[in-house]
Coordinates of C-alpha atoms in Angstrom, one line a residue:
X471 CA 20.5 9.6 16.5
X472 CA 17.3 11.8 17.0
X473 CA 14.4 9.9 16.7
X474 CA 11.8 12.2 15.3
X475 CA 7.6 10.4 15.6
X476 CA 5.7 11.9 13.2
X477 CA 2.4 13.3 14.1
X478 CA 1.0 13.8 10.4
X479 CA 1.1 16.3 8.3
X480 CA 4.0 17.4 6.6
X481 CA 6.2 18.7 9.4
X482 CA 8.1 16.2 10.3
X483 CA 9.9 15.6 6.8
X484 CA 11.2 19.6 6.6
X485 CA 12.9 17.9 10.1
X486 CA 14.5 15.1 9.3
X487 CA 17.0 17.2 6.3
X488 CA 16.9 19.9 8.7
X489 CA 18.8 17.7 11.3
X490 CA 20.4 15.9 8.5
X491 CA 22.0 19.0 7.7
X492 CA 23.4 20.1 9.9
X493 CA 25.1 16.3 10.0
X494 CA 23.4 14.7 12.5
X495 CA 21.4 10.3 11.9
X496 CA 18.0 11.0 12.3
X497 CA 15.1 8.7 11.9
X498 CA 11.6 9.7 10.9
X499 CA 8.8 7.0 13.0
X500 CA 5.1 6.3 13.5
X501 CA 3.5 8.7 15.9
X502 CA 2.0 4.6 17.6
X503 CA 6.1 3.6 17.8
X504 CA 5.6 1.8 20.6
X505 CA 8.5 2.4 23.5
X506 CA 10.7 -1.2 23.2
X507 CA 11.4 0.5 19.8
X508 CA 12.5 3.8 20.6
X509 CA 14.2 2.5 23.9
X510 CA 15.7 0.7 20.5
X511 CA 16.9 2.4 18.7
X512 CA 18.8 4.5 21.3
X513 CA 18.1 7.9 20.6
X514 CA 20.0 10.8 21.9
X515 CA 17.3 12.8 21.4
X516 CA 13.1 12.7 20.0
X517 CA 11.4 15.3 19.4
X518 CA 7.7 15.1 18.6
X519 CA 6.3 17.0 15.5
X520 CA 3.8 17.4 13.8
X521 CA 0.9 20.4 12.8
X522 CA -2.8 20.3 13.4
X523 CA -5.2 18.2 16.1
X524 CA -6.8 17.5 11.8
X525 CA -4.1 15.7 11.0
X526 CA -3.9 13.3 13.8
X527 CA -6.0 10.3 14.5
X528 CA -5.6 8.3 17.0
X529 CA -3.9 9.6 19.6
X530 CA -4.2 7.3 21.9
X531 CA -1.6 5.6 19.9
X532 CA 1.1 7.8 21.0
X533 CA 3.1 6.1 24.1
X534 CA 2.9 9.1 27.0
X535 CA 5.6 7.2 28.3
X536 CA 8.5 8.9 25.9
X537 CA 8.8 11.4 28.4
X538 CA 9.5 9.5 30.9
X539 CA 12.8 7.9 29.1
X540 CA 15.5 10.4 30.7
X541 CA 15.9 11.6 26.4
X542 CA 15.6 15.2 26.0
X543 CA 11.8 15.2 24.5
X544 CA 11.0 18.4 21.8
X545 CA 7.8 18.7 21.2
X546 CA 6.9 21.1 18.1
X547 CA 3.4 22.4 17.6
X548 CA 0.6 19.5 17.7
X549 CA 3.4 18.1 19.6
X550 CA 3.6 20.7 22.4
X551 CA -0.4 19.7 22.8
X552 CA 0.4 16.4 24.0
X553 CA 3.0 17.4 26.0
X554 CA 0.2 19.6 27.6
X555 CA -1.7 17.4 28.1
X556 CA 0.3 14.9 29.1
X557 CA 2.0 17.3 32.6
X558 CA -1.4 19.5 32.4
X559 CA -1.0 22.5 31.6
X560 CA -3.3 23.4 28.6
X561 CA -2.5 25.0 24.8
X562 CA -6.3 27.0 23.0
X563 CA -7.7 24.5 19.7
X564 CA -8.5 27.5 17.5
X565 CA -10.7 26.6 14.6
X566 CA -8.3 27.8 11.8
X567 CA -5.1 27.3 11.2
X568 CA -3.3 30.9 9.8
X569 CA 0.1 30.1 10.2
X570 CA 2.5 33.2 9.4
X571 CA 6.3 34.7 10.6
X572 CA 6.0 36.6 13.7
X573 CA 8.5 38.4 15.8
X574 CA 8.5 36.8 19.3
X575 CA 10.7 37.5 21.9
X576 CA 12.7 34.6 23.9
X577 CA 14.2 33.7 27.2
X578 CA 18.5 33.0 26.3
X579 CA 19.3 31.1 29.5
X580 CA 17.4 28.5 28.0
X581 CA 19.4 26.1 26.2
X582 CA 16.8 26.0 23.5
X583 CA 17.9 29.5 23.1
X584 CA 21.7 29.5 24.2
X585 CA 23.3 32.5 21.9
X586 CA 19.9 33.3 19.7
X587 CA 19.2 37.7 19.5
X588 CA 16.6 38.4 21.9
X589 CA 13.8 38.8 19.2
X590 CA 13.4 35.9 16.4
X591 CA 11.6 35.1 13.4
X592 CA 9.2 32.0 13.9
X593 CA 6.8 30.5 12.0
X594 CA 4.0 30.6 14.1
X595 CA -0.5 30.9 14.2
X596 CA -0.9 33.6 17.1
X597 CA -3.8 31.6 18.2
X598 CA -2.3 28.8 18.4
X599 CA 0.0 29.1 21.7
X600 CA -0.2 27.9 25.1
X601 CA -2.8 29.1 28.2
X602 CA -2.0 27.7 30.6
X603 CA 2.2 26.8 31.6
X604 CA 2.1 22.8 32.9
X605 CA 3.6 22.1 36.8
X606 CA 7.4 22.0 37.2
X607 CA 7.2 24.4 33.2
X608 CA 8.6 27.4 33.1
X609 CA 8.2 29.9 29.4
X610 CA 11.1 30.6 27.2
X611 CA 8.9 32.5 24.8
X612 CA 6.5 34.6 24.2
X613 CA 4.3 35.9 21.5
X614 CA 3.7 39.7 22.5
X615 CA 1.7 38.8 26.1
X616 CA 1.3 35.4 24.4
X617 CA 3.7 32.1 25.5
X618 CA 4.9 29.7 22.3
X619 CA 7.3 27.7 24.3
X620 CA 8.1 26.0 28.2
X621 CA 10.2 24.3 28.8
X622 CA 11.6 22.2 31.3
X623 CA 15.3 22.1 31.9
X624 CA 15.8 19.5 34.8
X625 CA 14.0 16.8 32.5
X626 CA 15.1 18.9 29.3
X627 CA 11.6 18.2 27.9
X628 CA 10.4 21.2 25.7
X629 CA 7.1 22.3 23.7
X630 CA 6.4 25.1 21.5
X631 CA 4.3 26.5 19.4
X632 CA 6.5 28.0 16.5
X633 CA 8.2 25.4 13.2
X634 CA 11.3 25.3 13.2
X635 CA 11.5 24.1 11.2
X636 CA 10.3 26.0 7.9
X637 CA 13.3 25.7 6.0
X638 CA 13.6 29.7 5.0
X639 CA 13.8 30.3 8.5
X640 CA 18.1 30.8 9.8
X641 CA 16.4 31.6 13.8
X642 CA 14.2 28.2 13.0
X643 CA 17.6 25.9 11.7
X644 CA 19.6 27.6 14.9
X645 CA 17.1 26.8 17.7
X646 CA 17.2 22.7 15.7
X647 CA 20.2 23.5 16.5
X648 CA 20.5 24.2 20.5
X649 CA 18.4 21.4 20.6
X650 CA 20.4 18.8 18.7
X651 CA 24.8 20.4 20.0
X652 CA 24.2 21.9 23.1
X653 CA 21.3 19.8 25.0
X654 CA 21.8 15.9 23.1
X655 CA 24.7 16.7 22.8
X656 CA 25.2 15.6 19.5
X657 CA 28.0 14.8 17.3
X658 CA 28.4 15.8 13.8
X659 CA 29.1 13.0 12.5
X660 CA 26.3 11.7 9.7
X661 CA 28.0 12.6 6.6
X662 CA 27.9 11.2 2.9
X663 CA 32.3 10.0 3.1
X664 CA 31.2 8.0 5.8
X665 CA 27.7 6.6 4.1
X666 CA 29.7 5.6 1.2
X667 CA 32.7 3.9 3.2
X668 CA 30.0 2.1 5.9
X669 CA 27.6 0.6 3.2
X670 CA 30.6 -0.9 0.5
X671 CA 31.9 -2.4 3.2
X672 CA 28.1 -3.9 5.0
X673 CA 27.3 -4.3 1.5
X674 CA 30.1 -6.7 1.2
X675 CA 30.4 -8.1 4.2
X676 CA 26.4 -8.9 3.0
X677 CA 26.5 -10.5 0.0
X678 CA 29.3 -12.7 0.5
X679 CA 30.0 -14.9 -2.9
X680 CA 26.0 -14.1 -3.9
X681 CA 25.6 -12.0 -6.8
X682 CA 23.2 -9.1 -6.9
X683 CA 20.3 -7.3 -9.8
X684 CA 19.9 -4.2 -10.4
X685 CA 17.2 -2.4 -11.2
X686 CA 18.7 -0.3 -12.8
X687 CA 16.6 2.9 -15.0
X688 CA 18.7 4.6 -15.8
X689 CA 16.8 7.8 -13.2
X690 CA 19.3 9.5 -10.2
X691 CA 18.8 7.5 -7.2
X692 CA 18.6 4.0 -9.2
X693 CA 22.2 5.0 -10.6
X694 CA 24.3 5.5 -7.7
X695 CA 22.4 3.1 -6.0
X696 CA 24.3 0.5 -9.1
X697 CA 27.2 2.7 -8.8
X698 CA 28.2 2.0 -5.0
X699 CA 26.8 -1.5 -5.0
X700 CA 28.9 -2.0 -8.2
X701 CA 31.5 -0.8 -6.2
X702 CA 31.5 -3.5 -3.2
X703 CA 30.9 -6.1 -5.5
X704 CA 32.3 -5.3 -9.3
X705 CA 31.9 -8.4 -11.8
X706 CA 28.8 -9.6 -8.9
X707 CA 26.3 -7.2 -10.7
X708 CA 23.8 -7.5 -13.3
X709 CA 22.2 -4.3 -13.8
X710 CA 18.9 -5.3 -16.3
X711 CA 17.5 -1.8 -17.7
X712 CA 13.2 -3.0 -18.2
X713 CA 11.9 -0.5 -21.5
X714 CA 8.5 -0.5 -20.2
X715 CA 7.8 1.2 -23.0
X716 CA 7.5 4.4 -20.8
X717 CA 10.5 5.4 -21.3
X718 CA 11.1 9.2 -22.3
X719 CA 12.1 10.2 -25.8
X720 CA 15.9 8.1 -27.0
X721 CA 15.7 7.2 -23.1
X722 CA 16.8 3.5 -24.1
X723 CA 19.9 4.9 -25.9
X724 CA 20.4 6.5 -23.1
X725 CA 21.6 4.4 -20.1
X726 CA 23.2 2.1 -22.4
X727 CA 26.2 4.1 -23.7
X728 CA 26.4 6.2 -20.4
X729 CA 26.6 2.0 -17.8
X730 CA 28.2 0.1 -21.1
X731 CA 30.2 2.1 -22.7
X732 CA 31.2 5.2 -19.6
X733 CA 30.6 3.0 -16.5
X734 CA 31.5 -0.8 -18.2
X735 CA 29.2 -2.2 -15.6
X736 CA 27.9 -6.0 -16.7
X737 CA 24.3 -4.0 -18.1
X738 CA 20.9 -6.8 -19.8
X739 CA 18.2 -4.8 -21.4
X740 CA 15.1 -6.7 -21.6
X741 CA 12.3 -5.9 -24.7
X742 CA 8.8 -5.1 -22.3
X743 CA 7.0 -3.0 -24.0
X744 CA 4.1 -5.1 -25.1
X745 CA 4.0 -7.2 -21.5
X746 CA 3.3 -3.0 -19.6
X747 CA 0.7 -2.1 -21.8
X748 CA -1.5 -5.5 -22.1
X749 CA -1.6 -4.9 -18.6
X750 CA -2.4 -1.6 -18.2
X751 CA -5.0 -2.5 -21.1
X752 CA -8.3 -1.0 -20.0
X753 CA -6.2 0.1 -15.6
X754 CA -8.1 3.9 -15.1
X755 CA -6.5 4.6 -10.9
X756 CA -3.0 5.7 -10.5
X757 CA -3.2 2.9 -7.3
X758 CA -3.5 0.1 -9.7
X759 CA -1.1 0.8 -12.5
X760 CA 1.3 2.0 -9.9
X761 CA 1.4 -1.7 -8.8
X762 CA 0.5 -3.3 -11.6
X763 CA 3.7 -1.8 -13.1
X764 CA 5.8 -3.2 -9.9
X765 CA 4.8 -5.9 -9.8
X766 CA 5.7 -6.9 -13.6
X767 CA 9.2 -5.1 -12.5
X768 CA 9.4 -7.5 -10.1
X769 CA 8.3 -10.6 -12.4
X770 CA 10.7 -9.4 -15.2
X771 CA 13.6 -9.3 -13.3
X772 CA 13.2 -13.0 -11.9
X773 CA 12.7 -14.2 -15.1
X774 CA 16.4 -12.6 -15.9
X775 CA 17.3 -13.7 -12.1
X776 CA 16.8 -18.1 -13.3
X777 CA 18.5 -17.6 -16.8
X778 CA 21.6 -15.3 -14.9
X779 CA 21.6 -18.2 -11.8
X780 CA 23.0 -17.6 -8.0
X781 CA 21.9 -14.4 -8.0
X782 CA 20.0 -13.7 -5.1
X783 CA 19.6 -10.0 -4.6
X784 CA 17.6 -7.9 -5.8
X785 CA 18.8 -4.0 -5.6
X786 CA 16.8 -0.9 -6.2
X787 CA 17.3 3.1 -5.9
X788 CA 14.1 3.2 -3.1
X789 CA 15.3 6.4 -0.8
X790 CA 14.1 7.9 2.6
X791 CA 10.8 9.6 1.0
X792 CA 9.3 6.9 -1.5
X793 CA 8.8 5.6 2.0
X794 CA 7.7 8.0 3.7
X795 CA 4.9 9.1 1.2
X796 CA 3.9 5.1 0.9
X797 CA 3.2 5.0 4.9
X798 CA 5.8 3.5 7.5
X799 CA 2.9 1.6 9.2
X800 CA 0.8 -0.1 6.9
X801 CA -1.0 3.0 5.5
X802 CA -0.7 4.4 2.5
X803 CA 0.7 7.8 3.2
X804 CA 0.0 9.6 -0.1
X805 CA 0.5 7.4 -2.7
X806 CA 2.7 3.4 -3.3
X807 CA 5.8 4.3 -4.9
X808 CA 6.7 1.6 -7.7
X809 CA 9.6 -0.3 -5.4
X810 CA 7.7 0.5 -1.9
X811 CA 4.2 0.1 -1.7
X812 CA 3.4 -1.0 -5.1
X813 CA 5.8 -4.6 -4.5
X814 CA 4.6 -7.2 -4.5
X815 CA 4.4 -9.8 -1.5
X816 CA 5.0 -12.6 -3.1
X817 CA 9.4 -11.7 -3.9
X818 CA 11.9 -14.6 -5.4
X819 CA 14.4 -12.3 -4.3
X820 CA 15.7 -10.9 -1.3
X821 CA 15.5 -6.5 -1.5
X822 CA 18.7 -4.5 -1.1
X823 CA 18.1 -0.9 -0.7
X824 CA 21.1 0.5 0.2
X825 CA 20.0 4.7 -0.3
X826 CA 17.0 3.9 1.9
X827 CA 17.3 5.9 4.1
X828 CA 18.4 9.3 2.0
X829 CA 16.4 12.4 0.5
X830 CA 17.2 13.7 -2.4
X831 CA 20.2 15.9 -1.8
X832 CA 22.7 13.4 0.0
X833 CA 21.5 10.4 -3.1
X834 CA 22.9 13.5 -6.0
X835 CA 26.1 14.0 -2.8
X836 CA 27.2 10.3 -2.1
X837 CA 26.7 9.6 -6.8
X838 CA 29.0 12.6 -6.9
X839 CA 31.9 11.5 -5.0
X840 CA 31.1 8.5 -6.6
X841 CA 32.1 10.1 -9.3
X842 CA 29.4 10.1 -11.6
X843 CA 29.0 12.1 -13.9
X844 CA 26.9 15.9 -12.8
X845 CA 25.2 14.2 -17.0
X846 CA 23.0 11.9 -14.3
X847 CA 23.8 13.2 -10.5
X848 CA 22.2 16.8 -11.6
X849 CA 19.3 15.1 -13.8
X850 CA 15.5 15.2 -12.9
X851 CA 14.2 12.9 -11.0
X852 CA 12.0 10.7 -13.3
X853 CA 9.4 8.3 -11.7
X854 CA 9.7 4.1 -11.4
X855 CA 6.1 3.4 -13.6
X856 CA 7.5 6.1 -16.1
X857 CA 5.4 7.2 -18.7
X858 CA 2.2 5.4 -17.1
X859 CA 1.2 8.0 -14.3
X860 CA 2.1 10.7 -16.5
X861 CA -0.8 9.3 -19.1
X862 CA -3.5 10.2 -16.6
X863 CA -6.9 7.4 -17.4
X864 CA -5.9 4.4 -19.6
X865 CA -2.5 3.9 -21.3
X866 CA -2.4 3.0 -24.9
X867 CA 0.5 4.2 -27.5
X868 CA -1.1 7.1 -28.7
X869 CA -1.6 8.5 -25.4
X870 CA 2.5 7.2 -24.7
X871 CA 3.5 8.7 -28.3
X872 CA 1.7 12.3 -27.4
X873 CA 3.1 12.4 -24.6
X874 CA 6.8 11.5 -25.0
X875 CA 6.7 14.0 -28.0
X876 CA 5.5 16.2 -25.7
X877 CA 8.1 16.1 -22.7
X878 CA 10.5 15.8 -25.6
X879 CA 9.9 19.2 -27.1
X880 CA 9.7 21.0 -23.3
X881 CA 12.3 20.2 -22.4
X882 CA 14.2 21.2 -25.1
X883 CA 12.9 24.5 -25.3
X884 CA 13.6 24.4 -21.8
X885 CA 17.6 23.1 -22.6
X886 CA 18.1 26.0 -25.5
X887 CA 16.8 29.1 -23.8
X888 CA 19.3 28.0 -20.7
X889 CA 16.8 27.6 -18.2
X890 CA 18.0 23.2 -17.4
X891 CA 19.1 24.2 -14.5
X892 CA 16.8 27.0 -12.8
X893 CA 14.5 23.7 -12.8
X894 CA 14.6 20.5 -10.7
X895 CA 10.9 18.7 -12.4
X896 CA 9.7 20.2 -15.8
X897 CA 7.9 17.6 -17.9
X898 CA 5.1 17.1 -19.8
X899 CA 2.1 15.1 -18.5
X900 CA -1.3 14.1 -20.5
X901 CA -4.8 14.8 -18.4
X902 CA -7.4 12.1 -19.8
X903 CA -9.5 15.1 -22.1
X904 CA -9.9 16.1 -24.9
X905 CA -11.2 19.4 -25.9
X906 CA -12.2 21.4 -29.2
X907 CA -9.6 23.2 -31.5
X908 CA -9.5 24.7 -34.2
X909 CA -6.4 23.8 -36.6
X910 CA -6.0 24.9 -41.0
X911 CA -9.0 26.6 -40.0
X912 CA -10.8 23.2 -39.3
X913 CA -12.9 22.0 -36.0
X914 CA -11.3 19.6 -33.7
X915 CA -11.6 17.2 -31.2
X916 CA -8.2 15.9 -29.2
X917 CA -5.9 16.2 -26.6
X918 CA -4.9 18.3 -24.5
X919 CA -1.2 19.3 -23.0
X920 CA -0.3 20.0 -19.6
X921 CA 3.0 21.3 -18.5
X922 CA 4.4 21.0 -14.9
X923 CA 8.2 22.8 -13.7
X924 CA 8.6 22.6 -10.0
X925 CA 11.6 23.8 -7.8
X926 CA 11.9 21.7 -5.0
X927 CA 15.1 20.2 -2.7
X928 CA 14.5 16.6 -2.6
X929 CA 11.0 16.5 -3.5
X930 CA 9.3 16.7 -0.1
X931 CA 8.0 19.8 -1.1
X932 CA 8.0 21.9 -4.6
X933 CA 6.9 25.5 -6.2
X934 CA 6.1 25.4 -9.4
X935 CA 8.2 27.8 -11.7
X936 CA 7.4 31.6 -13.1
X937 CA 8.5 30.7 -16.6
X938 CA 8.6 33.5 -19.3
X939 CA 5.8 33.7 -20.5
X940 CA 7.8 34.3 -24.3
X941 CA 9.0 30.4 -23.7
X942 CA 6.3 29.1 -22.4
X943 CA 4.3 30.1 -25.6
X944 CA 7.6 28.8 -28.0
X945 CA 6.6 25.1 -26.2
X946 CA 3.0 25.8 -26.9
X947 CA 3.2 26.8 -30.3
X948 CA 6.6 23.2 -31.1
X949 CA 4.0 21.2 -29.8
X950 CA 1.2 21.7 -31.5
X951 CA 2.6 22.7 -34.7
X952 CA 4.0 19.2 -34.1
X953 CA 1.6 17.5 -31.9
X954 CA -1.5 16.7 -34.7
X955 CA -3.8 15.2 -32.1
X956 CA -3.2 18.3 -29.4
X957 CA -4.7 21.0 -30.0
X958 CA -4.9 23.0 -26.7
X959 CA -2.3 23.0 -23.8
X960 CA -1.9 24.3 -20.6
X961 CA -0.1 25.4 -17.5
X962 CA -0.1 24.0 -14.0
X963 CA 1.1 26.3 -10.8
X964 CA 0.2 24.6 -7.7
X965 CA 2.4 24.1 -5.0
X966 CA 3.2 20.6 -3.4
X967 CA 1.5 20.7 -1.4
X968 CA -1.9 20.7 -1.9
X969 CA -1.0 19.0 -5.2
X970 CA 2.5 16.1 -6.0
X971 CA 4.5 16.5 -8.3
X972 CA 3.2 14.1 -10.5
X973 CA -0.9 14.2 -11.4
X974 CA -0.9 10.7 -10.5

């Protein structure tokens, strides 16, 4: 177990995935995590991870006692500044931060760099460096004449100003592995086969003779959660699929076919379109929409629970990025996910989230090991709130019909062009704007459709996809020809960050 103390920014998420890829379990916790809680986790190592001082508020909440626990500590970026402060050293404090891959000379005698080349390519701001070395420390890496890494060899405390967790850096991965295996003496025990085995045993033990209800959307996460729990408790699991009117075209039929016919699960479909749309009437704020949808989901499940009798548990496909983005210390870090930050307080269930500690790529691996078809495991993500957050502004039946058809056309043309496996996620959104256009020689004033396509590993970061222009043109033409209420199509070329993948 490696414990990552998150100082803010995006770096901790990269680091978490990188450690898991090396088959070592890790958890990301807020920088304000108490010493008592840290001790209770019994970590083999601690990493203080963060970007720049501008990422963090009230850094005094970080308990400096972590450096006295006798556990190896690796401090990265701003974490190295904090370490320097504790031990009496000093770092520069530039007014701007400009990171690039730079060639860095390292001391191969240090366990952190043991076995690596003398010169490494690492992600660094060449002005954001260690100015004075703390007492008891020695320098172990330089950029030119500038100090960028130090160590207290005796106490196994390390500070680095570069970011080894950036996923495109092989040198960085080797450094992280050195910390895991040569300094913390971790074993490679984190693998998905063992996760499945342990999860089935824990679920079976926890649920016992009682029954569970699974919130099944047909997406990757809820599908994997459903099959995993079904493996554990069999017919004591009842899956409920809520048709909330916010689904993609033909989604309901596909879910029923797969889980009733292929998996032979006890599946109940609830028609709740009217109640969801009524609740969303007049609501424009995306956070409020998410919370309304999350609460209404729970209410539907509670009603089904009363009909079915003796159901004590609600199974949800919550995964680790949901937890992180919803905030780990009571504050919303990015947005409330409907099954995390959007849950009401008065829930008449005990929530079970068997995938809560997994990143997206790990969930897919679990699904494949469970024998779930690639049709499900490899499908692109679809948000729990559905089209409710792809219709910007107030959600209406008219807008839903538009975005549903536009999304279907987009996906249909991508598939026909052979691009389906080249894009991690692609969809249509409906901005809350109308623009002037011309159709059949007459002026129109109607909707704009926005297309979004990104590549990512687990949704933590994403890069927009350069779809061929002739394919985009074909998609645009079909949308404006087949959907009379649309006269303009735009393509989103923003990565994550600064944007999120969804528009709301």
